[in-house]
CSV table of C-alpha atoms in Angstrom, one decimal:
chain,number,residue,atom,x,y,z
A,1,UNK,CA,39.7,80.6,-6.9
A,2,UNK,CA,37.1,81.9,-4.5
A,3,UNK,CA,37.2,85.4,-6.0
A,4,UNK,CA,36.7,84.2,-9.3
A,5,UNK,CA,33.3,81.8,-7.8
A,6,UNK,CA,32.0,85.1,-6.2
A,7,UNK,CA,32.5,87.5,-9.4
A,8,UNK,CA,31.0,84.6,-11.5
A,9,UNK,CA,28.2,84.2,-8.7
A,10,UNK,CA,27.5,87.9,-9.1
A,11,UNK,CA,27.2,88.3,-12.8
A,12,UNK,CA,25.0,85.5,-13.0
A,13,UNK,CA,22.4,87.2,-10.1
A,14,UNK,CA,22.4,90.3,-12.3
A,15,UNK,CA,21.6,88.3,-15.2
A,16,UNK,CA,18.6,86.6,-13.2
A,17,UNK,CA,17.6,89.6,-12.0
A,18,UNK,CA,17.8,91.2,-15.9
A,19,UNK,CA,15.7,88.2,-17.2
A,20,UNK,CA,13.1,88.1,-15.0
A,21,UNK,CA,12.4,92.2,-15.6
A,22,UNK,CA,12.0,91.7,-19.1
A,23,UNK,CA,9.3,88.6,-18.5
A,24,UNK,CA,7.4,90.2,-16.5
A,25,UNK,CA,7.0,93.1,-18.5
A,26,UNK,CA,6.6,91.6,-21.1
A,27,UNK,CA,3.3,90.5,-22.9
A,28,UNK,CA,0.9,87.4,-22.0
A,29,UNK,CA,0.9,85.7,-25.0
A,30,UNK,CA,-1.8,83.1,-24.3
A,31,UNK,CA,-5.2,82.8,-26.2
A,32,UNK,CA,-6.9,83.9,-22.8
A,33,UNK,CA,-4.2,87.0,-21.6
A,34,UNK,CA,-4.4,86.7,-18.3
A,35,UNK,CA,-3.1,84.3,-15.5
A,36,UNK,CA,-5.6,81.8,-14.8
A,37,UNK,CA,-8.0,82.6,-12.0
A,38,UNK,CA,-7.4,79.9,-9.9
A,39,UNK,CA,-3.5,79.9,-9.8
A,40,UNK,CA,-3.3,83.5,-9.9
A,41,UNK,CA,-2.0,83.7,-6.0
A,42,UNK,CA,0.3,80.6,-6.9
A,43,UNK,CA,2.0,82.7,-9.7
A,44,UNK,CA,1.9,85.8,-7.3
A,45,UNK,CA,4.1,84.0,-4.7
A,46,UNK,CA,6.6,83.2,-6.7
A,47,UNK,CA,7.0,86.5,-8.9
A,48,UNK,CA,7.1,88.0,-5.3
A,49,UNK,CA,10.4,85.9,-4.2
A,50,UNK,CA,13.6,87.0,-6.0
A,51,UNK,CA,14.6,83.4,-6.0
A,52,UNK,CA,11.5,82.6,-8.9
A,53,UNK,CA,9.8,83.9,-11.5
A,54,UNK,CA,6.8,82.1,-13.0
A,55,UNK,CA,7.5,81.8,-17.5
A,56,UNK,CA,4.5,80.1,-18.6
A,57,UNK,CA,1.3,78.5,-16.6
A,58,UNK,CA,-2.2,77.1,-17.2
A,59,UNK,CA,-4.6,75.8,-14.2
A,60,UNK,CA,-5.9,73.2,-16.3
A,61,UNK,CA,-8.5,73.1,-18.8
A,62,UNK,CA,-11.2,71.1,-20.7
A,63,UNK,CA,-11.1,71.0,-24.2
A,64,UNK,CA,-12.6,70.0,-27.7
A,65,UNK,CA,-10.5,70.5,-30.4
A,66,UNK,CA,-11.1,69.6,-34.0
A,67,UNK,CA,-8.2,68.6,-36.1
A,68,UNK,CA,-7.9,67.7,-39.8
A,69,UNK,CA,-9.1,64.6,-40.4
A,70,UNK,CA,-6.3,63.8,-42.8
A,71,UNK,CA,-3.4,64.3,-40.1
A,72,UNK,CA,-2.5,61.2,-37.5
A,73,UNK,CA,-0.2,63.8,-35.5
A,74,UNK,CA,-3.5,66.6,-33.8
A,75,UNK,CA,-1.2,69.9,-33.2
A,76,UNK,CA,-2.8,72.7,-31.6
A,77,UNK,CA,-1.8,75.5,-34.2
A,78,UNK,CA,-3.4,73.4,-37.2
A,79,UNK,CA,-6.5,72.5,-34.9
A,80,UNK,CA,-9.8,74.4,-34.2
A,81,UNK,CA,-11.0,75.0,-30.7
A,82,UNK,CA,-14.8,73.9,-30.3
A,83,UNK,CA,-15.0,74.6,-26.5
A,84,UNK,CA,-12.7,75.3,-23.9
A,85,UNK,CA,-13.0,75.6,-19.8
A,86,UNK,CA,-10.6,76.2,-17.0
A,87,UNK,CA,-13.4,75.0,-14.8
A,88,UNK,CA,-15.6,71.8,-14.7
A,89,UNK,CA,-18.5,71.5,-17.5
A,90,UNK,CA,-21.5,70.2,-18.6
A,91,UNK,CA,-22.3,67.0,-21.0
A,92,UNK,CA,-24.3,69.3,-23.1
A,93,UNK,CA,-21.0,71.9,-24.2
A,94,UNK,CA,-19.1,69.4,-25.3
A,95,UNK,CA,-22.6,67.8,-27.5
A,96,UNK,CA,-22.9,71.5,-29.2
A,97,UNK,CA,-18.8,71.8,-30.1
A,98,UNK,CA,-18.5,68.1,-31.6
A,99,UNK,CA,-22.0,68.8,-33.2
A,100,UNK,CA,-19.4,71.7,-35.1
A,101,UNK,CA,-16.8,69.0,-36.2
A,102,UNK,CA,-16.0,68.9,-39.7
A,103,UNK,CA,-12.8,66.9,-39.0
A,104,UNK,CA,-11.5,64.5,-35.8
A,105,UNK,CA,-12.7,65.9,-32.5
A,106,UNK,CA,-10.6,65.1,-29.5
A,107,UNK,CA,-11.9,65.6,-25.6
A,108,UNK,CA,-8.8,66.3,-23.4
A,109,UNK,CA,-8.4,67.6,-19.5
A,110,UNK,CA,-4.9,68.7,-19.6
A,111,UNK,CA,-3.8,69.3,-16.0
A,112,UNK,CA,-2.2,72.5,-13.9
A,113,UNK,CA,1.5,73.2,-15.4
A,114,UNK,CA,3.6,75.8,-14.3
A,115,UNK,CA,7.0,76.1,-15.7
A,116,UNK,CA,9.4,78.7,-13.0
A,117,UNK,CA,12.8,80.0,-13.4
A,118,UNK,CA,15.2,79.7,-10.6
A,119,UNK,CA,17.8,81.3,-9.7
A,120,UNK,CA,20.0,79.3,-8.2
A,121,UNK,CA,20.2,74.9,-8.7
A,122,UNK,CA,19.2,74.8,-5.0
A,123,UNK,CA,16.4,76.6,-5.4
A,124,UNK,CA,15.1,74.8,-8.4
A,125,UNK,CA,15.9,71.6,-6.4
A,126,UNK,CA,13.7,72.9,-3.2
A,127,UNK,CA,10.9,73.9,-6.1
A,128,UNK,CA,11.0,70.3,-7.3
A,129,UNK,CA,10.9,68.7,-4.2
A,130,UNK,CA,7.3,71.0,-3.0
A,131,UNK,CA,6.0,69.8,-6.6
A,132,UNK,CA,6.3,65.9,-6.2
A,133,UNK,CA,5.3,65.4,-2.6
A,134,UNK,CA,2.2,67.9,-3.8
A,135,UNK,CA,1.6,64.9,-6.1
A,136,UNK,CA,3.2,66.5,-9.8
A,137,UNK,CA,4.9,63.5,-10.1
A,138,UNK,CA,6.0,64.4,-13.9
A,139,UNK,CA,7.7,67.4,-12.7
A,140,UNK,CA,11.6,68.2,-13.5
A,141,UNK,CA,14.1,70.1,-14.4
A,142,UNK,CA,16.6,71.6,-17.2
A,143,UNK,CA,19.7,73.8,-17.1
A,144,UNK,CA,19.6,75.7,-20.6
A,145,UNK,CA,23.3,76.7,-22.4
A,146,UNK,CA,22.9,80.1,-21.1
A,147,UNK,CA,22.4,79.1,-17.5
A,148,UNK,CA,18.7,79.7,-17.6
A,149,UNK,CA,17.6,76.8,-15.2
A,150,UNK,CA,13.9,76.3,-15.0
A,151,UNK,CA,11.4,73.7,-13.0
A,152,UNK,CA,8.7,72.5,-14.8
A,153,UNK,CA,5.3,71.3,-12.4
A,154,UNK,CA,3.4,68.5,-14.2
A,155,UNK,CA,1.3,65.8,-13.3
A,156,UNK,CA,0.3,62.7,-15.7
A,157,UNK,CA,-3.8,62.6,-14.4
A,158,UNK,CA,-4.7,63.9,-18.0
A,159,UNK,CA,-7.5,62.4,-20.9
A,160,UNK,CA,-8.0,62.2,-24.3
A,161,UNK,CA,-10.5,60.8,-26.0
A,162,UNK,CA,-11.3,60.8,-29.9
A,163,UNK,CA,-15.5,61.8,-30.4
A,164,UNK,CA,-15.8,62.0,-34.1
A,165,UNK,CA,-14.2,60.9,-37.4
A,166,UNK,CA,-14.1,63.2,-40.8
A,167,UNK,CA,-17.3,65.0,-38.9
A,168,UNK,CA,-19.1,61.9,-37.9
A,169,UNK,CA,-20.3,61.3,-34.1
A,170,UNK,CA,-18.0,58.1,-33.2
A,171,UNK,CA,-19.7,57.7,-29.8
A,172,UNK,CA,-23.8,58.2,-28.3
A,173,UNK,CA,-25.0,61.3,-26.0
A,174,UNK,CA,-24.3,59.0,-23.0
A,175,UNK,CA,-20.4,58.1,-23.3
A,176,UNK,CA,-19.9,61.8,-23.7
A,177,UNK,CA,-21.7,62.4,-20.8
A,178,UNK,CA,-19.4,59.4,-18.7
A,179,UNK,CA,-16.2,61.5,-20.0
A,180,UNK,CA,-17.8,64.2,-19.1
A,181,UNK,CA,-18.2,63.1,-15.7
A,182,UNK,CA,-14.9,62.2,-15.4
A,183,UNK,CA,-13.5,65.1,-16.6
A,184,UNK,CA,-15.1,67.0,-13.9
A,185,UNK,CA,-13.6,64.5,-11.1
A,186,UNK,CA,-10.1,65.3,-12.6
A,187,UNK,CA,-10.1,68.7,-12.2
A,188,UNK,CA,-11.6,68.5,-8.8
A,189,UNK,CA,-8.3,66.6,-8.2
A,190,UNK,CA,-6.3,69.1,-9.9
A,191,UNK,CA,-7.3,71.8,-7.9
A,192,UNK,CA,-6.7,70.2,-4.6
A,193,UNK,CA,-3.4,69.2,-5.7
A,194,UNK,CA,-3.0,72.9,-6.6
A,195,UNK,CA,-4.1,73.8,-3.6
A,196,UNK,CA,-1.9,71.7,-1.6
A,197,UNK,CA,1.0,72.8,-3.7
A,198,UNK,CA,0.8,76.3,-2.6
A,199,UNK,CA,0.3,75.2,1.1
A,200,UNK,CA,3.8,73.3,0.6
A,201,UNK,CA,5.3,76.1,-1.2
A,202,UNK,CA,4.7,78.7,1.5
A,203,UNK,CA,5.6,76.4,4.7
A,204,UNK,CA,9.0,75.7,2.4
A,205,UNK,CA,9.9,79.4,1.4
A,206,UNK,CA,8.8,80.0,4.9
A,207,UNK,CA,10.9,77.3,6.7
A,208,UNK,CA,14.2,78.3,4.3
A,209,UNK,CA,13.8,81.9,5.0
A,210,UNK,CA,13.9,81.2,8.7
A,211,UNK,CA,16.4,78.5,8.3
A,212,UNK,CA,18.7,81.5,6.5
A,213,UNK,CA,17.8,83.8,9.5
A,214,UNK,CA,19.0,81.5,12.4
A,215,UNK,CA,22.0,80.9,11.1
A,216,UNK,CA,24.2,82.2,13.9
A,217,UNK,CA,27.6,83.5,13.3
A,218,UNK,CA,30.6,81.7,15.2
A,219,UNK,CA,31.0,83.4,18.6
A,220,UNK,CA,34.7,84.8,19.4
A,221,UNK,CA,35.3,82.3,22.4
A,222,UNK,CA,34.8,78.9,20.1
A,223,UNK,CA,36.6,81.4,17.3
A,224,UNK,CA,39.1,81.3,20.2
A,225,UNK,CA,39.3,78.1,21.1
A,226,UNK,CA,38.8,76.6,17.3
A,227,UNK,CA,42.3,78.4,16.6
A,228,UNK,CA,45.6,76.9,16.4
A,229,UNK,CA,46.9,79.6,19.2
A,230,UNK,CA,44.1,78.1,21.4
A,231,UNK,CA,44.9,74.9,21.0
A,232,UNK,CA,48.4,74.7,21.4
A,233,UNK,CA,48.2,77.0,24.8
A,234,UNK,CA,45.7,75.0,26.1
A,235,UNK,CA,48.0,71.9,25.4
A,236,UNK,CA,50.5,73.5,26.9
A,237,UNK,CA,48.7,74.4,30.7
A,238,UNK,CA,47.2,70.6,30.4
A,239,UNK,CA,51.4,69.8,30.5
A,240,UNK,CA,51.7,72.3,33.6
A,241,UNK,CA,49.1,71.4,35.3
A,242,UNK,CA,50.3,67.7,34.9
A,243,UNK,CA,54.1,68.7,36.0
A,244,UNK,CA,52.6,70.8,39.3
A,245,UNK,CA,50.7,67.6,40.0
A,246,UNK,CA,53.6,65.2,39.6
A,247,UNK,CA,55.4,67.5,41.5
A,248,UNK,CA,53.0,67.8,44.4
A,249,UNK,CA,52.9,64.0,44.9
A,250,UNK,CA,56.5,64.0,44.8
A,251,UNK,CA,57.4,66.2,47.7
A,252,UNK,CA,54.1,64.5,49.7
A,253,UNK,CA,56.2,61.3,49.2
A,254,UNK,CA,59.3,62.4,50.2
A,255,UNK,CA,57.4,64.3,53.4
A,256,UNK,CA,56.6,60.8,54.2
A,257,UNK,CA,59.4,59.3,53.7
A,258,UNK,CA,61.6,61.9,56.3
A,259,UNK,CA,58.5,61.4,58.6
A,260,UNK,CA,59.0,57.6,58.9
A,261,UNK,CA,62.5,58.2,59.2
A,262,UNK,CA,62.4,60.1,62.0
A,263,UNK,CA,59.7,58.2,63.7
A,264,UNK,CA,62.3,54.9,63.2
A,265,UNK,CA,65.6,56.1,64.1
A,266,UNK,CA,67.7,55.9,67.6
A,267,UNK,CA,69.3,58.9,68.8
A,268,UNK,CA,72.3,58.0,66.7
A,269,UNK,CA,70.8,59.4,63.7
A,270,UNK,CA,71.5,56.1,61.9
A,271,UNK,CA,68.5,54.5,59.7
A,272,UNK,CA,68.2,51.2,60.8
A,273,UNK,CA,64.8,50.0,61.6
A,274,UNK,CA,63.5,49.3,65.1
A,275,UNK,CA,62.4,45.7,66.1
A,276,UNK,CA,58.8,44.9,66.4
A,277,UNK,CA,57.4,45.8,69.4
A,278,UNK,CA,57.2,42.6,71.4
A,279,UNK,CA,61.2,42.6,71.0
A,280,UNK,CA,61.2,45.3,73.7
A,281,UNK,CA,59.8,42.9,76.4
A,282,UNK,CA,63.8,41.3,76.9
A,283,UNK,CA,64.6,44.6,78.5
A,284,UNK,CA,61.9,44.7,81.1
């Protein structure tokens, strides 16, 4: 059973190690090509540890997107992009893209997401664990049919907001300069959450990786003494030295025994027992 676990084990770390060669050579297929600025050092951690590899990421981003005004579902392949920003903007961007809108403009900040695959359940499980006490409280994880098993990092701190209607300006200059506003204050809070995600991540890859390393192996005296042979030869000098003490208090008794004797007799060897003392007083 445990040879079959261990070959299983083994093909399914050469796998890992197969799919994450081919994603990292492969192509970045995003509309920018690049990892984001601002999570680049996250993404290099993990693409460093040959527990990880990062699939898919985005720092977070404001955006205005213009969908057709004829569709209740707004899909991003069918929409336009009027402005986009991985960092925080200004009231008057988003005024010149929904002055563009020829259909239903949307203002979103979609937070940081990072999507990792792990090698290993536990590891996904320690991933998971970094990500919710770093405050991605949306984060999770799925085992695919293949065994791909991958931890997603999302948080729920997002907007959107509907600006225009079939072209028309829904809202004045000054709400778009409130959602502005908060836009702004949400990515400052996604990028200290980011920030305190990679703190986490490095004092938990750090604390495993010394955890692994201090993991002592059994020394050959508690080997010894942790083996049946031990145990039943030091059961058996326990009974020894129990029989040699028996023993010992045995003959002391008996010692004792002769020496009152002989202390207590006449000259007649017999056994009887003297008379107390002030019997001897008749004779006088």
């Amino acid at each position: 059973m445990n040879s079959v676990v261990t070959v299983t084990g083994s093909v399914m770390e050469k796998t890992f190690r197969q799919w994450k060669k081919q994603s990292l050579n492969k192509l970045d297929h995003s509309k920018k090509g690049t990892v984001d600025e601002d999570i680049q050092h996250v993404v290099s951690l993990l693409n460093s540890r040959e527990e990880y590899f990062t699939t898919s990421s985005c720092s977070g981003r404001i955006v205005l997107i213009d969908g057709a005004a004829d569709r209740s579902d707004v899909q991003k392949q069918d929409c336009v992009w009027l402005f986009v920003s991985h960092h925080k903007c200004q009231p008057e961007d988003v005024i010149s893209g929904v002055s563009r809108s020829g259909g239903d403009a949307m203002l979103k900040f979609e937070p940081f997401v990072l999507h990792v695959q792990c090698r290993r359940l536990e590891d996904a499980q320690l991933m998971h664990s970094v990500a919710i006490n770093s405050g991605f409280r949306n984060s999770g994880l799925t085992v695919g049919k293949t065994g791909k098993i991958i931890t997603a990092v999302r948080s729920t701190h997002g907007l959107e907001v509907p600006l225009s209607h079939e072209g028309k300006l829904l809202v004045e200059h000054e709400y778009i300069h409130f959602l502005t506003q908060i836009a702004n204050q949400k990515m400052e809070e996604n990028l200290r959450r980011i920030d305190r995600f990679y703190q986490n991540l490095q004092s938990a890859l750090s604390a495993e990786k010394l955890q692994k390393l201090q993991i002592p192996d059994p020394p050959a005296s508690q080997e010894l003494q942790d083996s049946p042979h031990s145990l039943e030869t030091e059961k058996g000098e326990s009974e020894e030295k129990e029989k040699k003490k028996k023993t010992s208090v045995y003959k002391r008794r008996r010692k004792r025994e002769q020496h009152r004797q002989t202390d207590c007799c006449h000259g007649d060897g017999s056994s009887s027992v003297s008379e107390p003392d002030h019997s001897l007083d008749l004779f006088t």
